[in-house]
C-alpha cells in the first residue's frame, strides 16, 4: 500500500482525514444496501462491484440489509442531512461506509473509492472523507461541428472519463449539419452526422452515469452551414457575405482582409423563427434534459446589413435582445430552460437586467486574462443565473497551449465561485480543421473537472500524475508531463499572435506567398522550437501505456509533433522566399512535399479511428492547398534552374 501522502485523489475532496489502522477487504464480504434504497443506489453499488472485481479480483455480491451471516465490505447508507451531491466515506474497523445525500452522491463516492482501490488494493487505510461539489453543474462541451464528428465509441470513452472525474453535464456543439435533421435531409445527406437514434443511446448512457446530455445548437450567429445554401440564403443578414472588421483577425495572416460567408440570421424575417422551430422539433425530442443551449454568440453581421436602419434607430444591443427573447419563447414553448452564450449581451450591460430571469447566461472566454470577475459580476447584479465557460486551449494549437489553459480554467473557477456561478462548462473547440488529436485535450478535461468540484483544493492538482495513472495507465510515469510540456511549444514562438492561436498553426493555414508571419520568428526561435519538439518526441519511446487505445495515443502524439515540425520547416522556407529566394531549390521544396504527404497520410488514418469520415476532406483542405502551392513553387524553381 502506498504511503498516505502519496495517495492521489482527483478531484481532491473538500476534507480528508487519515488515522492509524488498515481495513482488509474480506474475500467473502458483501456490498450492503439499505432496504428501500436499493433501486436508487443500485448504479453506484453495481459500479463499485465492477471496480472491486477489476482492481483487486474479488467478486463481492450485493446484499440488501445486514443479517447475522453478512460480512460487510461496504455499506451504502442514505443521510438526509447531506446535500444532494454530497457524500461521506468512512473506512474503519467495521469496513467501508458510504453515506450519501442522493444517488448521485453515492455514485461520486464510488468514483473516489475507485482511485483508492487502484492505489491501495485490498488494504485500505482508515480514513474519513467529507465531500461535495462547488459548482452544481460541471460540464464538458465537445465541438462536433468543425469537421470532426466523433464515432459513438469515442463519445462513450469521453463519457467514461467524465464519470471518473465527477462531471455531470455533456454538450455536443452543433452548427451546420453534424446532426441528422429529419426535416432537412438535403442538408446532411452527403455527411456522416449523429442520428437521432444515436442521441437516444448517448442520452441513456449518460443518464446511467448521472450525466445530463444537454442539446446545444447555435441559433443566431454561426449559421454558415445553413445560410450558404440557396434555399436558406435569403434568411441571412448579409446574403452575399462580408469582410470581417480589422480588429477581429490577424492582418498578417489575412493581409487582404478576411471574407466571411453569411452566418447571422435576419432578425426581422418571420421565416427564420419557423426554420428554428422546425430544427428544434427535429432535435429536442431525442434529449431528456430540461435545458437547451441555443448559442447566439458572435453575431458579426448584426446591424450591418438588412437590419442596419433598425439598428441605427433602436441600437444593435436592443436588436440582439429582441431576437433573443423570440428564441426564448420558442424554447420555453418546448418545455426547456434556455442557455445562451453571453458574449454579445455583455457588450450592452444596461440590457442584461431585461433578460428573462429563467434564462442561463454562458460567460465564455479563453485567454488567461479573460475578465471573468468583471463579466460575471454584471450577470450576478442583474439576477441572471450564469455558468463560467473556459476552454482547453487545444484548438488552433496542434498540440495544446498548456500554461494558457491552466490559467484560463483556474480564473473561471475562482471568479465563478466568488460571484455565484451555477455551472462550470469546459469547452473544447475545433476551429480551422480540428487538427489537434483528442489526447491533447485530456489535460484540460482533468484540470477543469478538478476545479469544478473543489476550487480551493485543486488549484495545484497533480494533472500529470492523474493522466499517468488513471487515464493512460503509463508504467513509465511519463505521458502526463509529456503532454503538458508538448502543450507549451507555443511559448517559444514570437508571442505576438492573437489569443486562441499559435503561429505554427497559423502558418499551416496561410498561403505560401504570405511571408509576414514567418518574418516574426527569428532563426533562434525556430531552432529552439525544433530542439524542444525533438526532445519530447524522443520521450515517446519511453512510454509504457496500458490503456485500451495505447498504440493509437502514441501515434496521435507523434502525428501532432509532426505537424509542428513541418510548420517549422515551412517557416524556414517562407523566410527564404522573403529574404533569399535564389537559395531555394526544387529539391528542398520536393522534400517538403514528401514530408507533407507523410503527415497527411498518417493524419487521415488516425482520423478514422476515432471519428466519422465526413468532414475529413474539409479538415485537410488547407493542407492540400499548401501542397498545391509547394508543387507550383517546385515547378517554377525547376524551370528557372533549366534556363
PDB file of C-alpha atoms in Angstrom, residues 391-522:
ATOM      1  CA  UNK A 391     -11.595  26.170 -22.562  1.00  0.00           C
ATOM      2  CA  UNK A 392      -8.963  23.503 -23.057  1.00  0.00           C
ATOM      3  CA  UNK A 393      -6.886  25.837 -25.305  1.00  0.00           C
ATOM      4  CA  UNK A 394      -6.321  22.885 -27.651  1.00  0.00           C
ATOM      5  CA  UNK A 395      -7.867  24.295 -30.828  1.00  0.00           C
ATOM      6  CA  UNK A 396      -5.625  26.142 -33.317  1.00  0.00           C
ATOM      7  CA  UNK A 397      -2.690  24.843 -31.318  1.00  0.00           C
ATOM      8  CA  UNK A 398      -1.709  21.490 -32.905  1.00  0.00           C
ATOM      9  CA  UNK A 399      -0.635  20.102 -29.512  1.00  0.00           C
ATOM     10  CA  UNK A 400      -2.113  22.487 -26.927  1.00  0.00           C
ATOM     11  CA  UNK A 401      -1.317  25.705 -25.051  1.00  0.00           C
ATOM     12  CA  UNK A 402      -0.781  24.376 -21.549  1.00  0.00           C
ATOM     13  CA  UNK A 403       0.021  27.454 -19.479  1.00  0.00           C
ATOM     14  CA  UNK A 404      -2.828  29.454 -21.003  1.00  0.00           C
ATOM     15  CA  UNK A 405      -5.178  26.519 -20.412  1.00  0.00           C
ATOM     16  CA  UNK A 406      -4.243  26.239 -16.750  1.00  0.00           C
ATOM     17  CA  UNK A 407      -4.645  29.960 -16.090  1.00  0.00           C
ATOM     18  CA  UNK A 408      -7.910  30.223 -18.027  1.00  0.00           C
ATOM     19  CA  UNK A 409      -9.551  27.264 -16.284  1.00  0.00           C
ATOM     20  CA  UNK A 410      -8.358  28.456 -12.876  1.00  0.00           C
ATOM     21  CA  UNK A 411      -9.545  32.048 -13.326  1.00  0.00           C
ATOM     22  CA  UNK A 412     -13.008  30.902 -14.425  1.00  0.00           C
ATOM     23  CA  UNK A 413     -13.307  28.650 -11.371  1.00  0.00           C
ATOM     24  CA  UNK A 414     -12.091  31.211  -8.826  1.00  0.00           C
ATOM     25  CA  UNK A 415     -14.225  34.097 -10.089  1.00  0.00           C
ATOM     26  CA  UNK A 416     -17.175  31.893 -10.982  1.00  0.00           C
ATOM     27  CA  UNK A 417     -17.392  30.553  -7.443  1.00  0.00           C
ATOM     28  CA  UNK A 418     -16.798  34.010  -5.965  1.00  0.00           C
ATOM     29  CA  UNK A 419     -19.679  35.547  -7.931  1.00  0.00           C
ATOM     30  CA  UNK A 420     -22.134  32.664  -7.613  1.00  0.00           C
ATOM     31  CA  UNK A 421     -21.976  30.776 -10.914  1.00  0.00           C
ATOM     32  CA  UNK A 422     -24.375  27.827 -11.012  1.00  0.00           C
ATOM     33  CA  UNK A 423     -22.236  25.933 -13.508  1.00  0.00           C
ATOM     34  CA  UNK A 424     -18.758  25.408 -14.933  1.00  0.00           C
ATOM     35  CA  UNK A 425     -18.519  24.242 -18.557  1.00  0.00           C
ATOM     36  CA  UNK A 426     -15.170  23.155 -20.038  1.00  0.00           C
ATOM     37  CA  UNK A 427     -15.258  23.872 -23.766  1.00  0.00           C
ATOM     38  CA  UNK A 428     -13.206  22.046 -26.392  1.00  0.00           C
ATOM     39  CA  UNK A 429     -13.417  23.637 -29.845  1.00  0.00           C
ATOM     40  CA  UNK A 430     -12.188  22.622 -33.294  1.00  0.00           C
ATOM     41  CA  UNK A 431     -11.691  25.811 -35.312  1.00  0.00           C
ATOM     42  CA  UNK A 432      -9.962  25.724 -38.716  1.00  0.00           C
ATOM     43  CA  UNK A 433      -9.958  21.976 -39.245  1.00  0.00           C
ATOM     44  CA  UNK A 434      -9.819  20.494 -35.742  1.00  0.00           C
ATOM     45  CA  UNK A 435      -6.219  19.369 -36.270  1.00  0.00           C
ATOM     46  CA  UNK A 436      -5.485  18.579 -32.615  1.00  0.00           C
ATOM     47  CA  UNK A 437      -5.907  14.941 -31.625  1.00  0.00           C
ATOM     48  CA  UNK A 438      -8.190  14.013 -28.719  1.00  0.00           C
ATOM     49  CA  UNK A 439      -5.459  13.240 -26.102  1.00  0.00           C
ATOM     50  CA  UNK A 440      -4.228  16.837 -26.446  1.00  0.00           C
ATOM     51  CA  UNK A 441      -7.426  17.956 -24.696  1.00  0.00           C
ATOM     52  CA  UNK A 442      -7.303  15.485 -21.796  1.00  0.00           C
ATOM     53  CA  UNK A 443      -5.213  17.695 -19.505  1.00  0.00           C
ATOM     54  CA  UNK A 444      -7.832  20.431 -19.813  1.00  0.00           C
ATOM     55  CA  UNK A 445     -10.645  17.967 -19.113  1.00  0.00           C
ATOM     56  CA  UNK A 446      -8.871  16.745 -15.978  1.00  0.00           C
ATOM     57  CA  UNK A 447      -7.855  20.114 -14.531  1.00  0.00           C
ATOM     58  CA  UNK A 448     -11.199  21.740 -15.332  1.00  0.00           C
ATOM     59  CA  UNK A 449     -13.124  18.896 -13.708  1.00  0.00           C
ATOM     60  CA  UNK A 450     -10.964  19.063 -10.580  1.00  0.00           C
ATOM     61  CA  UNK A 451     -11.567  22.803 -10.233  1.00  0.00           C
ATOM     62  CA  UNK A 452     -15.296  22.476 -10.911  1.00  0.00           C
ATOM     63  CA  UNK A 453     -15.581  20.083  -7.955  1.00  0.00           C
ATOM     64  CA  UNK A 454     -13.346  21.863  -5.442  1.00  0.00           C
ATOM     65  CA  UNK A 455     -11.819  25.187  -6.455  1.00  0.00           C
ATOM     66  CA  UNK A 456      -9.570  25.770  -3.462  1.00  0.00           C
ATOM     67  CA  UNK A 457      -8.365  22.212  -3.087  1.00  0.00           C
ATOM     68  CA  UNK A 458      -7.434  21.551  -6.714  1.00  0.00           C
ATOM     69  CA  UNK A 459      -5.595  24.615  -7.970  1.00  0.00           C
ATOM     70  CA  UNK A 460      -2.330  22.697  -7.598  1.00  0.00           C
ATOM     71  CA  UNK A 461      -3.823  19.377  -8.670  1.00  0.00           C
ATOM     72  CA  UNK A 462      -1.396  16.752  -9.949  1.00  0.00           C
ATOM     73  CA  UNK A 463      -2.708  16.646 -13.509  1.00  0.00           C
ATOM     74  CA  UNK A 464       0.325  14.794 -14.853  1.00  0.00           C
ATOM     75  CA  UNK A 465       0.037  12.141 -12.160  1.00  0.00           C
ATOM     76  CA  UNK A 466      -3.654  11.573 -12.850  1.00  0.00           C
ATOM     77  CA  UNK A 467      -3.038  11.302 -16.590  1.00  0.00           C
ATOM     78  CA  UNK A 468      -0.286   8.762 -15.915  1.00  0.00           C
ATOM     79  CA  UNK A 469      -2.200   6.519 -13.539  1.00  0.00           C
ATOM     80  CA  UNK A 470      -5.910   6.941 -14.251  1.00  0.00           C
ATOM     81  CA  UNK A 471      -6.173   7.840 -17.938  1.00  0.00           C
ATOM     82  CA  UNK A 472      -3.261   6.287 -19.807  1.00  0.00           C
ATOM     83  CA  UNK A 473      -2.026   3.764 -17.180  1.00  0.00           C
ATOM     84  CA  UNK A 474       1.563   4.560 -18.065  1.00  0.00           C
ATOM     85  CA  UNK A 475       4.019   2.343 -16.165  1.00  0.00           C
ATOM     86  CA  UNK A 476       6.811   4.760 -17.062  1.00  0.00           C
ATOM     87  CA  UNK A 477       5.018   7.681 -15.381  1.00  0.00           C
ATOM     88  CA  UNK A 478       5.965   9.853 -18.346  1.00  0.00           C
ATOM     89  CA  UNK A 479       2.999  10.752 -20.527  1.00  0.00           C
ATOM     90  CA  UNK A 480       1.308  13.233 -18.188  1.00  0.00           C
ATOM     91  CA  UNK A 481       4.219  15.656 -18.032  1.00  0.00           C
ATOM     92  CA  UNK A 482       4.998  14.966 -21.686  1.00  0.00           C
ATOM     93  CA  UNK A 483       1.528  16.185 -22.670  1.00  0.00           C
ATOM     94  CA  UNK A 484       1.850  19.292 -20.510  1.00  0.00           C
ATOM     95  CA  UNK A 485       5.290  20.070 -21.964  1.00  0.00           C
ATOM     96  CA  UNK A 486       4.144  19.408 -25.501  1.00  0.00           C
ATOM     97  CA  UNK A 487       1.365  21.935 -24.986  1.00  0.00           C
ATOM     98  CA  UNK A 488       3.894  24.659 -24.190  1.00  0.00           C
ATOM     99  CA  UNK A 489       5.736  24.734 -27.503  1.00  0.00           C
ATOM    100  CA  UNK A 490       3.827  27.937 -28.287  1.00  0.00           C
ATOM    101  CA  UNK A 491       5.863  29.773 -25.629  1.00  0.00           C
ATOM    102  CA  UNK A 492       8.912  29.516 -27.901  1.00  0.00           C
ATOM    103  CA  UNK A 493       7.125  31.382 -30.685  1.00  0.00           C
ATOM    104  CA  UNK A 494       7.235  35.152 -31.074  1.00  0.00           C
ATOM    105  CA  UNK A 495       4.280  35.698 -28.732  1.00  0.00           C
ATOM    106  CA  UNK A 496       2.645  38.255 -30.997  1.00  0.00           C
ATOM    107  CA  UNK A 497      -0.363  36.264 -32.235  1.00  0.00           C
ATOM    108  CA  UNK A 498      -3.962  36.902 -31.238  1.00  0.00           C
ATOM    109  CA  UNK A 499      -5.426  34.821 -28.389  1.00  0.00           C
ATOM    110  CA  UNK A 500      -6.565  31.263 -29.097  1.00  0.00           C
ATOM    111  CA  UNK A 501      -3.957  30.611 -31.764  1.00  0.00           C
ATOM    112  CA  UNK A 502      -0.339  29.655 -32.301  1.00  0.00           C
ATOM    113  CA  UNK A 503       1.969  30.723 -35.086  1.00  0.00           C
ATOM    114  CA  UNK A 504       2.738  27.156 -36.158  1.00  0.00           C
ATOM    115  CA  UNK A 505      -0.967  26.511 -36.703  1.00  0.00           C
ATOM    116  CA  UNK A 506      -1.457  29.839 -38.472  1.00  0.00           C
ATOM    117  CA  UNK A 507       1.485  29.240 -40.793  1.00  0.00           C
ATOM    118  CA  UNK A 508      -0.001  25.956 -41.974  1.00  0.00           C
ATOM    119  CA  UNK A 509      -3.298  27.733 -42.722  1.00  0.00           C
ATOM    120  CA  UNK A 510      -1.838  30.719 -44.570  1.00  0.00           C
ATOM    121  CA  UNK A 511      -0.871  30.845 -48.233  1.00  0.00           C
ATOM    122  CA  UNK A 512       2.724  30.099 -49.163  1.00  0.00           C
ATOM    123  CA  UNK A 513       3.367  33.594 -50.512  1.00  0.00           C
ATOM    124  CA  UNK A 514       2.276  35.186 -47.210  1.00  0.00           C
ATOM    125  CA  UNK A 515       5.642  35.597 -45.502  1.00  0.00           C
ATOM    126  CA  UNK A 516       4.637  38.155 -42.853  1.00  0.00           C
ATOM    127  CA  UNK A 517       4.013  35.540 -40.157  1.00  0.00           C
ATOM    128  CA  UNK A 518       7.325  33.832 -40.864  1.00  0.00           C
ATOM    129  CA  UNK A 519       9.200  37.097 -40.560  1.00  0.00           C
ATOM    130  CA  UNK A 520       8.026  37.461 -36.955  1.00  0.00           C
ATOM    131  CA  UNK A 521      10.029  34.384 -35.972  1.00  0.00           C
ATOM    132  CA  UNK A 522      13.799  34.518 -35.623  1.00  0.00           C
TER     133      UNK A 522
END
